Amino acid sequence: MHIAVIGAGYVGLVTGACLAHIGHRVICVDNNQTKIKRLQRGQMPFYEPGLKDLLKRHCKLKQLSFTTSIVQATKESTAIFIAVGTPSKKDGEADLTYVEGVAREIAQAMDSYKLIIEKSTVPADTGQRIRRTIQMNLPLRFRKGGVATLEFDVASNPEFLKEGSAIQDFMHPDRVVVGVESVKAQRLLRAIYAPLKATMVVTDIRSAELIKHASNSFLAMKISFINAIAQICTLVGADVVKVAEGMGLDSRIGRPFLDAGIGYGGSCFPKDVDAFIRLSEKSGYHFNLLKEVRQVNDEQKAAFVRLIEDKLWIVKGKTVGVLGLAFKPNTDDMRNAPAIDIIELLQHEGAKIKAYDPQAMANAQKILKDVHFAKDPYALAKGCDCLLLLTDWQEFKKINFQRLKKLMKHAILFDGRNLYHDENLPALGFEYYGIGRRVGITKKE
Ligand code: NAD
Ligand code: UDX
């Protein structure tokens, strides 16, 4: 099928590349000219494992192309995915300015049947609004007395990919959710996804929109739940890693998303939890449970900083080395990374910050002030009073701690992701603090 994907960001590019990979002819659109020029030259706007090769391969095979023109993409395609950003407004509500703008541009370019699919995460009722926007903006010759004479469909197809494993998630989804209001739209979406052989959930548009918000909020809730348990573990002297293992083996609970740490970050959970709270409030339901999820997440970062302050006693003038900056491993994405808040809180207390991340340093440099960026973990450790592990990159598991210890002023490690929970760092002479584990597991124990 000829498919357009509008918005060449994390979701749009992965969607475009993967749809091309399963046999469709895809045109990706973005209104950022520099981004499109770079993509046409084979340069990536961000780091996502495997994506560069996939884009290169399908561009070469002419299955995939890039443009800044929504008009061209609309004319060439039967199905059009909208994958532009839906950032938060000040009150947490999703800002749908980009979605509305794109819907208008698509409508103005339409001259035959189109299936317009919302891929962006949007509040329930956006599908109806897109439909109305398209009706109102069709070329005059397709509007008779306020009624559209050109056939089109709107559908919802929320995306569940995770950054860092986006291609794997897209190609092997747990389910594909489609919200449709016609048999034709359903048939087209089934044809688009048929090569994936995935379980498809077909529903009305509003339910599909809600499935996305409910899923993200539930996962955020799972993380906040285990983080609250971690706080209790610290207080009573239990080990949250073991508690998560014991809980997770219950098939009704499941082990994924029960890793306690410094809280969730990224471009989705914080924004989508806020948006769902606002959406519910506007609809007349006060989603206090979700407000608590957000509160626990904020508190997790503050509690981590309090632990560091307690153990260092005086933070002012101390050199703190930060291992990992990205909001999660295998990405260079710094959007809402917990590292930003933690570093800024420590800087406020007078700490000197050094940092290292395998991929995210270029993005971090645009956000963080007065941070010395090191070229590897050993250069980072040199002269540090303590180290903080803030992103659980697997390559940090390979660090030579004996070498690291010799370089540090004081061998103290605060492990914000429990990455080293199964390693005996105290035996190597480190004062080691994890999350939700016994406070003060030191070399003496
Ligand atoms: P992004 O910011 O990385 O990309 C959005 C792109 O849209 C940008 O390149 C921007 O230039 C482009 N754009 C904006 N207005 C445009 C216009 N008028 N015409 C053409 N292009 C335009 O965003 P993202 O992370 O890919 O997220 C997109 C949507 O998908 C959001 O609603 C998000 O919540 C949702 N989502 C994101 C993820 C994720 O992991 N990032 C996962 C699932 C769902
Ligand atoms: C999330 C959803 O998982 C995905 O389905 C949706 O499409 C987009 O939002 P993403 O933000 O890319 O994906 O990454 P995810 O793996 O969900 O991690 C989000 C945050 O939660 C990260 O900061 C991560 O470190 C944190 N996290 C995750 C935990 O703290 N504990 C966990 O057990 C899992």
JSON list of N, CA and C and ligand atoms in Angstrom, two decimals, residues 159-163 212 216 219 223 227 256-261 263-269 327-328 338 392 417, ligand 2:
[
{"chain": "A", "resi": 159, "resn": "GLU", "atom": "N", "xyz": [0.41, 3.89, 19.28]},
{"chain": "A", "resi": 159, "resn": "GLU", "atom": "CA", "xyz": [1.70, 3.21, 19.20]},
{"chain": "A", "resi": 159, "resn": "GLU", "atom": "C", "xyz": [2.20, 2.86, 20.60]},
{"chain": "A", "resi": 160, "resn": "PHE", "atom": "N", "xyz": [2.70, 1.64, 20.76]},
{"chain": "A", "resi": 160, "resn": "PHE", "atom": "CA", "xyz": [3.14, 1.17, 22.08]},
{"chain": "A", "resi": 160, "resn": "PHE", "atom": "C", "xyz": [4.64, 0.93, 22.14]},
{"chain": "A", "resi": 161, "resn": "LEU", "atom": "N", "xyz": [5.39, 1.35, 21.10]},
{"chain": "A", "resi": 161, "resn": "LEU", "atom": "CA", "xyz": [6.83, 1.06, 21.10]},
{"chain": "A", "resi": 161, "resn": "LEU", "atom": "C", "xyz": [7.54, 1.76, 22.25]},
{"chain": "A", "resi": 162, "resn": "LYS", "atom": "N", "xyz": [8.65, 1.14, 22.67]},
{"chain": "A", "resi": 162, "resn": "LYS", "atom": "CA", "xyz": [9.51, 1.74, 23.68]},
{"chain": "A", "resi": 162, "resn": "LYS", "atom": "C", "xyz": [10.79, 2.20, 23.00]},
{"chain": "A", "resi": 163, "resn": "GLU", "atom": "N", "xyz": [11.29, 3.36, 23.37]},
{"chain": "A", "resi": 163, "resn": "GLU", "atom": "CA", "xyz": [12.56, 3.79, 22.80]},
{"chain": "A", "resi": 163, "resn": "GLU", "atom": "C", "xyz": [13.65, 2.83, 23.26]},
{"chain": "A", "resi": 212, "resn": "LYS", "atom": "N", "xyz": [-4.62, 3.57, 24.85]},
{"chain": "A", "resi": 212, "resn": "LYS", "atom": "CA", "xyz": [-3.25, 4.09, 24.91]},
{"chain": "A", "resi": 212, "resn": "LYS", "atom": "C", "xyz": [-2.99, 4.81, 26.24]},
{"chain": "A", "resi": 216, "resn": "ASN", "atom": "N", "xyz": [-0.38, 3.38, 29.22]},
{"chain": "A", "resi": 216, "resn": "ASN", "atom": "CA", "xyz": [0.77, 4.13, 29.71]},
{"chain": "A", "resi": 216, "resn": "ASN", "atom": "C", "xyz": [0.62, 4.46, 31.19]},
{"chain": "A", "resi": 219, "resn": "LEU", "atom": "N", "xyz": [1.26, 1.38, 33.36]},
{"chain": "A", "resi": 219, "resn": "LEU", "atom": "CA", "xyz": [2.69, 1.06, 33.48]},
{"chain": "A", "resi": 219, "resn": "LEU", "atom": "C", "xyz": [3.39, 2.04, 34.42]},
{"chain": "A", "resi": 223, "resn": "ILE", "atom": "N", "xyz": [5.33, 1.27, 38.09]},
{"chain": "A", "resi": 223, "resn": "ILE", "atom": "CA", "xyz": [6.65, 1.76, 38.50]},
{"chain": "A", "resi": 223, "resn": "ILE", "atom": "C", "xyz": [6.54, 2.52, 39.83]},
{"chain": "A", "resi": 227, "resn": "ASN", "atom": "N", "xyz": [8.20, 1.67, 43.44]},
{"chain": "A", "resi": 227, "resn": "ASN", "atom": "CA", "xyz": [9.03, 2.70, 44.08]},
{"chain": "A", "resi": 227, "resn": "ASN", "atom": "C", "xyz": [8.53, 3.01, 45.49]},
{"chain": "A", "resi": 256, "resn": "PRO", "atom": "N", "xyz": [7.72, -7.49, 34.48]},
{"chain": "A", "resi": 256, "resn": "PRO", "atom": "CA", "xyz": [8.13, -6.24, 33.82]},
{"chain": "A", "resi": 256, "resn": "PRO", "atom": "C", "xyz": [7.55, -4.99, 34.49]},
{"chain": "A", "resi": 257, "resn": "PHE", "atom": "N", "xyz": [8.34, -3.93, 34.44]},
{"chain": "A", "resi": 257, "resn": "PHE", "atom": "CA", "xyz": [7.96, -2.63, 35.00]},
{"chain": "A", "resi": 257, "resn": "PHE", "atom": "C", "xyz": [7.82, -2.65, 36.53]},
{"chain": "A", "resi": 258, "resn": "LEU", "atom": "N", "xyz": [8.58, -3.56, 37.16]},
{"chain": "A", "resi": 258, "resn": "LEU", "atom": "CA", "xyz": [8.66, -3.54, 38.62]},
{"chain": "A", "resi": 258, "resn": "LEU", "atom": "C", "xyz": [10.10, -3.28, 39.05]},
{"chain": "A", "resi": 259, "resn": "ASP", "atom": "N", "xyz": [10.84, -2.51, 38.24]},
{"chain": "A", "resi": 259, "resn": "ASP", "atom": "CA", "xyz": [12.20, -2.17, 38.64]},
{"chain": "A", "resi": 259, "resn": "ASP", "atom": "C", "xyz": [12.17, -0.83, 39.37]},
{"chain": "A", "resi": 260, "resn": "ALA", "atom": "N", "xyz": [12.48, -0.90, 40.67]},
{"chain": "A", "resi": 260, "resn": "ALA", "atom": "CA", "xyz": [12.51, 0.33, 41.45]},
{"chain": "A", "resi": 260, "resn": "ALA", "atom": "C", "xyz": [13.71, 1.16, 41.03]},
{"chain": "A", "resi": 261, "resn": "GLY", "atom": "N", "xyz": [13.61, 2.46, 41.17]},
{"chain": "A", "resi": 261, "resn": "GLY", "atom": "CA", "xyz": [14.74, 3.32, 40.77]},
{"chain": "A", "resi": 261, "resn": "GLY", "atom": "C", "xyz": [14.47, 4.77, 41.12]},
{"chain": "A", "resi": 263, "resn": "GLY", "atom": "N", "xyz": [12.71, 6.78, 39.43]},
{"chain": "A", "resi": 263, "resn": "GLY", "atom": "CA", "xyz": [11.45, 7.24, 38.85]},
{"chain": "A", "resi": 263, "resn": "GLY", "atom": "C", "xyz": [11.47, 7.17, 37.34]},
{"chain": "A", "resi": 264, "resn": "TYR", "atom": "N", "xyz": [10.27, 7.19, 36.77]},
{"chain": "A", "resi": 264, "resn": "TYR", "atom": "CA", "xyz": [10.18, 7.14, 35.31]},
{"chain": "A", "resi": 264, "resn": "TYR", "atom": "C", "xyz": [10.39, 8.53, 34.71]},
{"chain": "A", "resi": 265, "resn": "GLY", "atom": "N", "xyz": [10.96, 8.54, 33.49]},
{"chain": "A", "resi": 265, "resn": "GLY", "atom": "CA", "xyz": [11.12, 9.80, 32.75]},
{"chain": "A", "resi": 265, "resn": "GLY", "atom": "C", "xyz": [10.72, 9.55, 31.31]},
{"chain": "A", "resi": 266, "resn": "GLY", "atom": "N", "xyz": [11.27, 10.35, 30.41]},
{"chain": "A", "resi": 266, "resn": "GLY", "atom": "CA", "xyz": [11.00, 10.15, 28.98]},
{"chain": "A", "resi": 266, "resn": "GLY", "atom": "C", "xyz": [9.93, 11.08, 28.46]},
{"chain": "A", "resi": 267, "resn": "SER", "atom": "N", "xyz": [9.67, 10.91, 27.16]},
{"chain": "A", "resi": 267, "resn": "SER", "atom": "CA", "xyz": [8.75, 11.84, 26.49]},
{"chain": "A", "resi": 267, "resn": "SER", "atom": "C", "xyz": [7.31, 11.40, 26.65]},
{"chain": "A", "resi": 268, "resn": "CYS", "atom": "N", "xyz": [7.08, 10.22, 27.23]},
{"chain": "A", "resi": 268, "resn": "CYS", "atom": "CA", "xyz": [5.70, 9.70, 27.26]},
{"chain": "A", "resi": 268, "resn": "CYS", "atom": "C", "xyz": [5.07, 9.66, 28.65]},
{"chain": "A", "resi": 269, "resn": "PHE", "atom": "N", "xyz": [5.63, 8.87, 29.58]},
{"chain": "A", "resi": 269, "resn": "PHE", "atom": "CA", "xyz": [4.93, 8.67, 30.86]},
{"chain": "A", "resi": 269, "resn": "PHE", "atom": "C", "xyz": [4.60, 9.99, 31.57]},
{"chain": "A", "resi": 327, "resn": "PHE", "atom": "N", "xyz": [17.12, 9.10, 29.68]},
{"chain": "A", "resi": 327, "resn": "PHE", "atom": "CA", "xyz": [16.01, 8.70, 30.58]},
{"chain": "A", "resi": 327, "resn": "PHE", "atom": "C", "xyz": [15.92, 7.18, 30.73]},
{"chain": "A", "resi": 328, "resn": "LYS", "atom": "N", "xyz": [16.56, 6.45, 29.80]},
{"chain": "A", "resi": 328, "resn": "LYS", "atom": "CA", "xyz": [16.64, 4.99, 29.89]},
{"chain": "A", "resi": 328, "resn": "LYS", "atom": "C", "xyz": [17.79, 4.57, 28.98]},
{"chain": "A", "resi": 338, "resn": "PRO", "atom": "N", "xyz": [15.26, 11.72, 34.50]},
{"chain": "A", "resi": 338, "resn": "PRO", "atom": "CA", "xyz": [15.42, 12.01, 35.93]},
{"chain": "A", "resi": 338, "resn": "PRO", "atom": "C", "xyz": [16.78, 12.62, 36.25]},
{"chain": "A", "resi": 392, "resn": "ASP", "atom": "N", "xyz": [20.57, 2.70, 33.41]},
{"chain": "A", "resi": 392, "resn": "ASP", "atom": "CA", "xyz": [21.06, 1.32, 33.50]},
{"chain": "A", "resi": 392, "resn": "ASP", "atom": "C", "xyz": [21.56, 0.78, 32.17]},
{"chain": "A", "resi": 417, "resn": "ARG", "atom": "N", "xyz": [19.50, 2.69, 39.90]},
{"chain": "A", "resi": 417, "resn": "ARG", "atom": "CA", "xyz": [18.71, 1.72, 39.12]},
{"chain": "A", "resi": 417, "resn": "ARG", "atom": "C", "xyz": [18.90, 0.28, 39.61]},
{"chain": "B", "resi": 2, "resn": "UDX", "atom": "C1", "xyz": [6.84, 4.10, 27.21]},
{"chain": "B", "resi": 2, "resn": "UDX", "atom": "C2", "xyz": [5.92, 2.88, 27.09]},
{"chain": "B", "resi": 2, "resn": "UDX", "atom": "O1", "xyz": [6.56, 1.74, 27.69]},
{"chain": "B", "resi": 2, "resn": "UDX", "atom": "C3", "xyz": [5.61, 2.58, 25.64]},
{"chain": "B", "resi": 2, "resn": "UDX", "atom": "O2", "xyz": [4.67, 1.52, 25.55]},
{"chain": "B", "resi": 2, "resn": "UDX", "atom": "C4", "xyz": [5.02, 3.84, 25.01]},
{"chain": "B", "resi": 2, "resn": "UDX", "atom": "O3", "xyz": [4.76, 3.62, 23.64]},
{"chain": "B", "resi": 2, "resn": "UDX", "atom": "C5", "xyz": [5.94, 5.03, 25.18]},
{"chain": "B", "resi": 2, "resn": "UDX", "atom": "O4", "xyz": [6.24, 5.21, 26.58]},
{"chain": "B", "resi": 2, "resn": "UDX", "atom": "P1", "xyz": [9.44, 4.60, 26.82]},
{"chain": "B", "resi": 2, "resn": "UDX", "atom": "O5", "xyz": [9.14, 5.88, 27.50]},
{"chain": "B", "resi": 2, "resn": "UDX", "atom": "O6", "xyz": [10.17, 4.62, 25.53]},
{"chain": "B", "resi": 2, "resn": "UDX", "atom": "O7", "xyz": [8.08, 3.78, 26.56]},
{"chain": "B", "resi": 2, "resn": "UDX", "atom": "O8", "xyz": [10.32, 3.67, 27.79]},
{"chain": "B", "resi": 2, "resn": "UDX", "atom": "P2", "xyz": [9.97, 2.67, 29.01]},
{"chain": "B", "resi": 2, "resn": "UDX", "atom": "O9", "xyz": [10.80, 1.47, 28.84]},
{"chain": "B", "resi": 2, "resn": "UDX", "atom": "O10", "xyz": [8.53, 2.47, 29.21]},
{"chain": "B", "resi": 2, "resn": "UDX", "atom": "O11", "xyz": [10.57, 3.49, 30.25]},
{"chain": "B", "resi": 2, "resn": "UDX", "atom": "C6", "xyz": [10.00, 4.70, 30.69]},
{"chain": "B", "resi": 2, "resn": "UDX", "atom": "C7", "xyz": [10.67, 5.14, 31.98]},
{"chain": "B", "resi": 2, "resn": "UDX", "atom": "O12", "xyz": [10.33, 4.27, 33.05]},
{"chain": "B", "resi": 2, "resn": "UDX", "atom": "C8", "xyz": [12.20, 5.15, 31.90]},
{"chain": "B", "resi": 2, "resn": "UDX", "atom": "O13", "xyz": [12.68, 6.30, 32.58]},
{"chain": "B", "resi": 2, "resn": "UDX", "atom": "C9", "xyz": [12.60, 3.89, 32.64]},
{"chain": "B", "resi": 2, "resn": "UDX", "atom": "O14", "xyz": [13.88, 3.97, 33.22]},
{"chain": "B", "resi": 2, "resn": "UDX", "atom": "C10", "xyz": [11.52, 3.84, 33.72]},
{"chain": "B", "resi": 2, "resn": "UDX", "atom": "N1", "xyz": [11.26, 2.47, 34.23]},
{"chain": "B", "resi": 2, "resn": "UDX", "atom": "C11", "xyz": [10.81, 1.49, 33.40]},
{"chain": "B", "resi": 2, "resn": "UDX", "atom": "C12", "xyz": [11.45, 2.20, 35.59]},
{"chain": "B", "resi": 2, "resn": "UDX", "atom": "O15", "xyz": [11.86, 3.09, 36.35]},
{"chain": "B", "resi": 2, "resn": "UDX", "atom": "N2", "xyz": [11.19, 0.95, 36.05]},
{"chain": "B", "resi": 2, "resn": "UDX", "atom": "C13", "xyz": [10.73, -0.05, 35.26]},
{"chain": "B", "resi": 2, "resn": "UDX", "atom": "O16", "xyz": [10.50, -1.17, 35.77]},
{"chain": "B", "resi": 2, "resn": "UDX", "atom": "C14", "xyz": [10.53, 0.23, 33.87]}
]
